[in-house]
Coordinates of C-alpha atoms and ligand atoms in Angstrom, one line a residue:
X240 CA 2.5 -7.8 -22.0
X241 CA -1.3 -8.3 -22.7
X242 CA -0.5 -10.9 -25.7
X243 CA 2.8 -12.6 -23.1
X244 CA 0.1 -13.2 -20.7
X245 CA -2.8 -14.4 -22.9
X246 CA -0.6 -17.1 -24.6
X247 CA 0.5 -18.2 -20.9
X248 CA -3.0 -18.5 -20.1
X249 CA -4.3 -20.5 -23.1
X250 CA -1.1 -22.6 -23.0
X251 CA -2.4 -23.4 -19.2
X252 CA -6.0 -23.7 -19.4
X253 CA -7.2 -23.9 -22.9
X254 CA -8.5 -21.8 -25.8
X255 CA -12.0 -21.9 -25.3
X256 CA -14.3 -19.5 -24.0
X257 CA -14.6 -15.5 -23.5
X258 CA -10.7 -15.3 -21.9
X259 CA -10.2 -11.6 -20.8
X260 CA -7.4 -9.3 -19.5
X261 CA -7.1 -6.8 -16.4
X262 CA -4.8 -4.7 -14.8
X263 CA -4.7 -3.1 -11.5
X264 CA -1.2 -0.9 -9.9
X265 CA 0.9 -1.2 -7.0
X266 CA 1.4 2.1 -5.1
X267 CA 3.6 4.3 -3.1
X268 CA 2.5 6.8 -0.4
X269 CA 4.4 10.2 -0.7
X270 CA 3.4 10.7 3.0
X271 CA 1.0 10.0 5.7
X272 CA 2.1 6.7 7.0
X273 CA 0.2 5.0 9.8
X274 CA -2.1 7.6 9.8
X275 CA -5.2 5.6 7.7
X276 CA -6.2 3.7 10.6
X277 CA -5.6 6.3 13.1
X278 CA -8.6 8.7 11.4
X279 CA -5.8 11.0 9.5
X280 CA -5.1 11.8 6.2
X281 CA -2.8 10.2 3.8
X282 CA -1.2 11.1 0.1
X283 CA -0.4 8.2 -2.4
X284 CA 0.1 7.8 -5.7
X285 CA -1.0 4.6 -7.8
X286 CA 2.2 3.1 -9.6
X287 CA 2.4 2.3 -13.5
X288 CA 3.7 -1.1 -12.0
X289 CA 1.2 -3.2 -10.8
X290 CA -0.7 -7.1 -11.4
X291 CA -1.8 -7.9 -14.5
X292 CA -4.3 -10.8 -14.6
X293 CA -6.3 -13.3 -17.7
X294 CA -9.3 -14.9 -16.3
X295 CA -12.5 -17.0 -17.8
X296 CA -15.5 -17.9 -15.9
X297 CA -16.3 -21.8 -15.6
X298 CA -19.1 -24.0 -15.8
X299 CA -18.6 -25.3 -12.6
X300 CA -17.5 -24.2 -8.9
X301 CA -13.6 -24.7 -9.5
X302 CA -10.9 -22.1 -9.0
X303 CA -7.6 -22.4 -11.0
X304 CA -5.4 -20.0 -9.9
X305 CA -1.5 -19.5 -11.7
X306 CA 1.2 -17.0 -11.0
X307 CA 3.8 -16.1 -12.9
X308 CA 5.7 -15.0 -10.3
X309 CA 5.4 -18.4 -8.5
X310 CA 5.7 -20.5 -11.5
X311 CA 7.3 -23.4 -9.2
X312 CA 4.0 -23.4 -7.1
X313 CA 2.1 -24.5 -10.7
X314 CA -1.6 -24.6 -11.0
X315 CA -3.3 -24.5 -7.5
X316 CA -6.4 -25.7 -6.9
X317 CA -9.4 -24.7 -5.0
X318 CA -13.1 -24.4 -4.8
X319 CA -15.5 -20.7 -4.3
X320 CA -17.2 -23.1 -1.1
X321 CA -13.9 -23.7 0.4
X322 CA -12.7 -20.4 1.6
X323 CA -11.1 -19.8 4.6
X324 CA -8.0 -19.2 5.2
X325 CA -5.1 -21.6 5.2
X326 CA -1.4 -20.8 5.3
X327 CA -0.5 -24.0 2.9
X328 CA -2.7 -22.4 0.3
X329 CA 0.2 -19.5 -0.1
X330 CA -0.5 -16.5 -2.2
X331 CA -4.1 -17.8 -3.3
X332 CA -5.3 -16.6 0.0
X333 CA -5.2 -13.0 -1.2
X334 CA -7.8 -13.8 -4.3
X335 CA -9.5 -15.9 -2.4
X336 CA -10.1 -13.1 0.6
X337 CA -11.5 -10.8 -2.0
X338 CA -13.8 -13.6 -3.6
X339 CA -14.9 -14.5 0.6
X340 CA -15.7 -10.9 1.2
X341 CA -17.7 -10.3 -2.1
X342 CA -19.6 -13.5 -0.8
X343 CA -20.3 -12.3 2.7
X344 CA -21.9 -9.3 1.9
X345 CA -23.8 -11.2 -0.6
X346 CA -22.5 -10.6 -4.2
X347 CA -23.4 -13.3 -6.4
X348 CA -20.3 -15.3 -7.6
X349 CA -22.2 -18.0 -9.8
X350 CA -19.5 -20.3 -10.5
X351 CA -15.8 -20.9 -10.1
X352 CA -13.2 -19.2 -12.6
X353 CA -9.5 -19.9 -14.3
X354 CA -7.2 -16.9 -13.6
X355 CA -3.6 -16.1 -14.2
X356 CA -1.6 -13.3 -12.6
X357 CA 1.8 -11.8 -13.3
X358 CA 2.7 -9.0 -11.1
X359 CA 5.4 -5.9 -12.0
X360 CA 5.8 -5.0 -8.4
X361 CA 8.4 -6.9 -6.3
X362 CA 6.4 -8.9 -3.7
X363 CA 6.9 -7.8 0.1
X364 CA 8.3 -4.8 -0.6
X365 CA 5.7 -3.1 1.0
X366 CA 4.4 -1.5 -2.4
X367 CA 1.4 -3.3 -2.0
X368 CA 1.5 -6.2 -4.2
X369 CA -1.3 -7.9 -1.8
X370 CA -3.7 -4.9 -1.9
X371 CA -3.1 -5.0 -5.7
X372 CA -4.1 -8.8 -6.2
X373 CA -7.3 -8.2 -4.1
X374 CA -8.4 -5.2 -5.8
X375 CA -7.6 -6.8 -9.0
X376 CA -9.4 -9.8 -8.4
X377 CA -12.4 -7.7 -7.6
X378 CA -12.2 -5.9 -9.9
X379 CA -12.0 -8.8 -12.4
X380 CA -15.4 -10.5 -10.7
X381 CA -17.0 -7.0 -11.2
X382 CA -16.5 -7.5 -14.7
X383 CA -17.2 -11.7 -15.0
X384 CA -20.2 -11.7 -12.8
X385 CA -21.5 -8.1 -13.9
X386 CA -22.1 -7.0 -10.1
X387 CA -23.0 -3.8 -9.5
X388 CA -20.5 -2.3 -7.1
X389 CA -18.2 0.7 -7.1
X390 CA -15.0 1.8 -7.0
X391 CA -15.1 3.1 -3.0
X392 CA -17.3 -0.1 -2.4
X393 CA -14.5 -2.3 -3.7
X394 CA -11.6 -1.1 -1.6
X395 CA -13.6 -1.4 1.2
X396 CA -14.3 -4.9 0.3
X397 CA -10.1 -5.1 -0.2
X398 CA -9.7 -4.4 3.2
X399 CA -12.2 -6.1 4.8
X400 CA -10.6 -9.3 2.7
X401 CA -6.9 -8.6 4.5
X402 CA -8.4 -7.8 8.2
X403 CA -11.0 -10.0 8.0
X404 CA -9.5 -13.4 6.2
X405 CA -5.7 -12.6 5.9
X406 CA -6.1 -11.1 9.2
X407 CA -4.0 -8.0 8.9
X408 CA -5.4 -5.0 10.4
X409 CA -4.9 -2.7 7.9
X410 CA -6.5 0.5 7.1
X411 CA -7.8 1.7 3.4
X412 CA -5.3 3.6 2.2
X413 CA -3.9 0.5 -0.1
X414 CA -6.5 -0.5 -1.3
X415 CA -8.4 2.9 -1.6
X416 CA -5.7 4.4 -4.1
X417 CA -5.4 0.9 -5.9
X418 CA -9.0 1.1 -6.9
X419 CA -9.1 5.1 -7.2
X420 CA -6.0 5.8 -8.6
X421 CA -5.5 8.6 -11.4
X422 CA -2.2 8.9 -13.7
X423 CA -0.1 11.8 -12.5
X424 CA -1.9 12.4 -9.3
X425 CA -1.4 11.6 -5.9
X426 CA -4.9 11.7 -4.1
X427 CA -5.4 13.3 -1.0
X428 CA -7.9 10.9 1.2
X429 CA -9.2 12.1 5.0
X430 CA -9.5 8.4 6.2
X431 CA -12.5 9.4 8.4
X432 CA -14.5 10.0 6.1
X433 CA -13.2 8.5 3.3
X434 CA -13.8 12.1 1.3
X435 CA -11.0 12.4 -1.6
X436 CA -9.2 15.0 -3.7
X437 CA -6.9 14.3 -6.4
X438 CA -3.7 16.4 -6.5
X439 CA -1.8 16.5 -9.9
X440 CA 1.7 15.6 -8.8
X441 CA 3.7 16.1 -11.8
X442 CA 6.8 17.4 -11.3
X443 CA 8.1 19.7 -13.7
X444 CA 12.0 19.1 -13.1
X445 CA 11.8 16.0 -10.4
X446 CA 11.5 12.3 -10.0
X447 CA 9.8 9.9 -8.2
X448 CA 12.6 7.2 -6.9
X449 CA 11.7 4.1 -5.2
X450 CA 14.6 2.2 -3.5
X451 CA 14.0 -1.4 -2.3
X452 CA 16.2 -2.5 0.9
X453 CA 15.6 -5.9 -0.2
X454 CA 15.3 -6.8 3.3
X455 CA 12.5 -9.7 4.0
X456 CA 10.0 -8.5 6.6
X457 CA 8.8 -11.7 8.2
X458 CA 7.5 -9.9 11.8
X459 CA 6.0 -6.8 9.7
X460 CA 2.5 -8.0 10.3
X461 CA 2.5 -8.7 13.9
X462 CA 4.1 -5.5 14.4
X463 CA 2.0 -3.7 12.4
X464 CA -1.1 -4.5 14.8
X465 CA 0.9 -4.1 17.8
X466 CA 1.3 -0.4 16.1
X467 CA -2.2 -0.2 15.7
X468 CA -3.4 -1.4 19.4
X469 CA -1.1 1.2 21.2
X470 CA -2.5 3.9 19.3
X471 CA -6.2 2.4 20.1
X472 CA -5.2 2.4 23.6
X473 CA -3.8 5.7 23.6
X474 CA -6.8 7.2 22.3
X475 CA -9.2 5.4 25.2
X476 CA -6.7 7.1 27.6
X477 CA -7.0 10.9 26.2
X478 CA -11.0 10.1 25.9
X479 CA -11.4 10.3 28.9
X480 CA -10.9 14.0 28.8
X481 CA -11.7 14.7 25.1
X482 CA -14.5 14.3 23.0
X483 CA -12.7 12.5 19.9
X484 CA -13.9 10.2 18.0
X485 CA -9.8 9.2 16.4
X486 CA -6.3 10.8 16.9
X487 CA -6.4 12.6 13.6
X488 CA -8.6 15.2 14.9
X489 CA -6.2 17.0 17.2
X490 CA -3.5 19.5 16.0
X491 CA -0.5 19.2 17.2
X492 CA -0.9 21.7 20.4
X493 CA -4.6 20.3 21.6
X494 CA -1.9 17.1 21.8
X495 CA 0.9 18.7 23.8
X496 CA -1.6 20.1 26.0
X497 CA -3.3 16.4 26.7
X498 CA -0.6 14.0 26.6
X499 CA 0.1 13.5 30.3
X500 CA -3.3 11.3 29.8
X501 CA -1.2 8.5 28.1
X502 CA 0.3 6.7 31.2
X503 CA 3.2 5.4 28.7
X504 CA 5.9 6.5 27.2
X505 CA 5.7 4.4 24.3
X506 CA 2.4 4.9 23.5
X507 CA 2.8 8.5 23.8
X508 CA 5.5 8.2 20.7
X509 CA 3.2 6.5 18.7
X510 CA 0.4 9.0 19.2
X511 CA 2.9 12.0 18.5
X512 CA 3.3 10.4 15.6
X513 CA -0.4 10.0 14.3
X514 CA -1.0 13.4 15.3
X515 CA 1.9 15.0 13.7
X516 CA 2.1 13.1 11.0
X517 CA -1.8 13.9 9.8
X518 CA -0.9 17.9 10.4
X519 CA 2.7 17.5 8.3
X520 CA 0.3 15.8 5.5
X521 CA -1.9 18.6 5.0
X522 CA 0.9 20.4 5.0
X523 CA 2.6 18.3 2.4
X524 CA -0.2 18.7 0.1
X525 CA -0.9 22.6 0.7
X526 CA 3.1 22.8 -0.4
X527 CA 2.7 20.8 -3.4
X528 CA 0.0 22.8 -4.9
X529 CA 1.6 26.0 -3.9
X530 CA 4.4 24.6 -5.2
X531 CA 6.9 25.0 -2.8
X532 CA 8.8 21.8 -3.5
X533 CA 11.1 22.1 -1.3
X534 CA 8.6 22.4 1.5
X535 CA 7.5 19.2 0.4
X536 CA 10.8 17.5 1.2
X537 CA 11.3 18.9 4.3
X538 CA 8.1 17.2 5.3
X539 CA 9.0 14.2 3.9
X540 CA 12.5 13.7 5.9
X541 CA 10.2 15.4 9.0
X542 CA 7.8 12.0 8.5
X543 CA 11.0 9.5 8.3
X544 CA 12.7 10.8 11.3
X545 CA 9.4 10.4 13.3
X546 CA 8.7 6.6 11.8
X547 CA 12.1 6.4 13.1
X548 CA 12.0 7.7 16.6
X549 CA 8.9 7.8 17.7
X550 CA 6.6 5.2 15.7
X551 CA 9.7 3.1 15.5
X552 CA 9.1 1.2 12.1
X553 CA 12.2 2.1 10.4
X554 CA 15.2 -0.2 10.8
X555 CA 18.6 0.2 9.6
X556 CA 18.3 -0.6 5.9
X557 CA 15.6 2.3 5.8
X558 CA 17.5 4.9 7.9
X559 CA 20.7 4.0 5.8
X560 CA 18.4 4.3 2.6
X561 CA 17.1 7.7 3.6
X562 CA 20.6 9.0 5.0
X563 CA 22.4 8.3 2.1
X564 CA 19.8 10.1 -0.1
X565 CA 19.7 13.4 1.8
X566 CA 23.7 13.0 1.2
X567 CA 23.3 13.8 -2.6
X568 CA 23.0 16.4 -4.5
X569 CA 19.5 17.1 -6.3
X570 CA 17.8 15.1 -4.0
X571 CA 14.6 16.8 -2.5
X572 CA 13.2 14.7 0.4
X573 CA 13.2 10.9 1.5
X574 CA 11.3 8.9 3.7
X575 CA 10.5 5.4 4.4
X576 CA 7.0 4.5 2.7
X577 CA 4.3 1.6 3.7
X578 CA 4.2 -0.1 6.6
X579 CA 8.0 -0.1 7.3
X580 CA 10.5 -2.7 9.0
X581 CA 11.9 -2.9 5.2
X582 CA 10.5 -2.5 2.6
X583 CA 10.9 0.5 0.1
X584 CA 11.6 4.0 0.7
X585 CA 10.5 7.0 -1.5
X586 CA 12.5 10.0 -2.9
X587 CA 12.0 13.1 -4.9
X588 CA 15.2 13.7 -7.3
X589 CA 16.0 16.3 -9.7
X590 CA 15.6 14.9 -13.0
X591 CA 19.3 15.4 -14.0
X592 CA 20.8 14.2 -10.8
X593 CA 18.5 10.5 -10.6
X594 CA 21.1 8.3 -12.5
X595 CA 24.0 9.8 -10.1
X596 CA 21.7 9.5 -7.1
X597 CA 21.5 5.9 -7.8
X598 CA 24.5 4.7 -8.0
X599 CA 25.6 7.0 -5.1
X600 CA 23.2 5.7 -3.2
X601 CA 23.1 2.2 -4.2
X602 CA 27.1 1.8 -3.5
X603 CA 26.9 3.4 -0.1
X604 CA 24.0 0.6 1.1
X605 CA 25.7 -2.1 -0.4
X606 CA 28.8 -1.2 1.6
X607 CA 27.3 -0.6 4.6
X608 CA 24.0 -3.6 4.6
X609 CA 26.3 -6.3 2.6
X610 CA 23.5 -6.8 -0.1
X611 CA 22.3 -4.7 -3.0
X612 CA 19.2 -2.5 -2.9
X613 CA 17.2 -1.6 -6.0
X614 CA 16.0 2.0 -7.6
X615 CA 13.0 2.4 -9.6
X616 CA 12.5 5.8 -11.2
X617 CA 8.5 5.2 -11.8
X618 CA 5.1 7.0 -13.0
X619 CA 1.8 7.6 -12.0
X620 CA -0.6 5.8 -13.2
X621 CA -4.1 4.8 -13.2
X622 CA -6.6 2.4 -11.6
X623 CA -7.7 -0.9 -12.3
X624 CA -8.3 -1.4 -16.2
X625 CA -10.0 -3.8 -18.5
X626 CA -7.2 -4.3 -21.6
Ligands
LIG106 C1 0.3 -0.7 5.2 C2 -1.2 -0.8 5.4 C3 -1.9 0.6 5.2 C4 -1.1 1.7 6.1 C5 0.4 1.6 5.9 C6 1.1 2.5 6.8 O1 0.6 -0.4 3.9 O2 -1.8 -1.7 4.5 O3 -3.2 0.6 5.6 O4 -1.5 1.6 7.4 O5 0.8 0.3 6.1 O6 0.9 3.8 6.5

């Protein structure tokens, strides 16, 4: 891959100068969904796909940007004092974000650079190909422009690029397992406080399966902060009795108890959901060091069928996806994974059982969506990486 990209690059932009190659991974979350922005805990994993990228500083203020993923999009052209964001300027506002928040919080970015990227992770498909580009591309000016700046420090600078200049409220997990991930561990992050543990995940006898519904998402992102306000607003409504700073500090009874504060119905399934969502993660990981596997799984389809009731980001590609896996045999748990509405769901398979699984599963969701979904049996990896 490293010499594929390199000879892209030079072919594009010339031999000359120091040219250099990075990678950073995509990621799946095993569980804790919608629970990063709510104060909870979550549990992902960082993926051995990923965005690779070859990049060269410049003498002057110019940005050349090229994906190999977007080939047909060509070279696109921009400057370090022009960044805002601009829905013409396509996928360059996600490097761009991450240069703009380096800038506002004062890191030097001397001069423009040339830069290359070619991702592994299909785009959309809510494995985080966007928090990957960001981190990498911080990652990358951490390395041209010798700031000093760490790992925690540049996920937070990830997601202050999205909310801030994509404009997607999102919380850290993405980009926080992006930039801190470790191979064959999932890490266990309390979102409060941004404390961390890493939790070898390798399983002896199981797989990690990703399936892809292939569905496009475009409303995911305005849902996503509709998701995020009714929570907000059902927390102002049960302050007024407790003292909490974020849903993710009640358990699940201090909940039942107070819930006749949220005057709505909806927004009382949405805070359910934080609530029990954060407890079943802790419970998750509690059952993956005590090994209790199948523990684990029941958790898992526990967290889908509440994304699908009561948080309501599911959708029928998902909830076919999911049914369909708990219909075969080896299969552990499912659940949907990211922020939802499409996008990919996550299984744990017997190793034996994962090529029957797929096609099982694959034929019944072509049959009953129309169009095919893809599998991807994958590892753990680590974080970003200088080649
Ligand atoms: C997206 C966001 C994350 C998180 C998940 C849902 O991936 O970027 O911050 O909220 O959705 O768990």
């Amino acid at each position: 891959m490293k010499e594929k990209i390199k000879s892209k690059f030079v072919e594009l932009f010339g031999n000359n100068g120091d040219i250099k190659v990075y990678f950073a991974p995509g990621r799946v979350n095993l569980i804790g969904e919608h629970t990063d922005y709510n104060g909870g805990h979550v549990f992902p994993c960082a993926l051995t796909m990923g965005t690779y990228a070859v990049a060269r500083k410049r003498n002057d203020n110019k940005l050349r940007f090229y994906s190999m993923n977007f080939e047909q999009l060509g070279i696109l052209e921009s400057s370090i004092d022009e960044l805002k964001y601009d829905p013409k300027e396509d996928w360059i506002n996600y490097p761009k974000s991450m240069i703009w928040a380096l800038k506002s919080e004062g890191y030097n970015i001397e001069t423009g650079f040339d830069i290359l990227y070619n991702g592994t992770i299909p785009n959309g498909a809510g494995l985080s190909s966007s928090a990957s580009i960001e981190v990498l591309t911080g990652f990358v000016l951490k390395d041209l422009f010798n700031l000093n700046l760490d790992m925690v420090k540049l996920a937070l600078l990830g997601q202050k690029a999205e909310n801030q200049y994509v404009g997607v409220n999102c919380g850290i997990m993405d980009q926080f397992i992006i930039a801190n991930g470790k191979k064959d561990c999932a890490i266990f992050l309390d979102t409060a406080n941004l404390q961390y543990e890493y939790a070898p995940a390798i399983l002896k006898d199981e797989k990690i399966v990703i399936m892809n519904t292939n569905k496009k998402r475009g409303l995911g992102d305005s849902k996503y902060n509709k998701r995020r306000a009714e929570c907000e607003k059902a927390l102002t409504e049960l302050q007024e009795k407790l003292n909490i700073k974020t849903l993710g500090e009640l358990t699940e009874q201090e909940f039942e108890e107070n819930k006749y504060l949220i005057k709505d119905e909806n927004r009382k399934k949405r805070a359910k959901h934080a609530v029990y969502e954060n407890q079943r993660t802790i419970k998750a990981v509690k059952a993956l060091q005590e090994n209790k596997i199948d523990l684990l799984g029941k958790l898992m389809i526990e967290s889908h069928n509440s994304l699908r009731d009561d948080y309501e980001v599911t959708g029928k590609e998902l909830d076919t996806l999911v049914e369909e896996s708990l219909k075969q045999e080896g299969v552990i748990g499912a659940r949907m994974t990211g922020v939802g509405f499409g996008g990919c769901a996550v299984s744990i398979v017997k190793k034996d059982k994962v090529e029957e699984f797929i096609k099982n599963v694959g034929e019944a969701y072509k049959n009953k969506i129309g169009y095919n979904a893809d599998f991807y049996a994958v590892e753990i990896g680590g974080g970003p990486t200088k080649l």
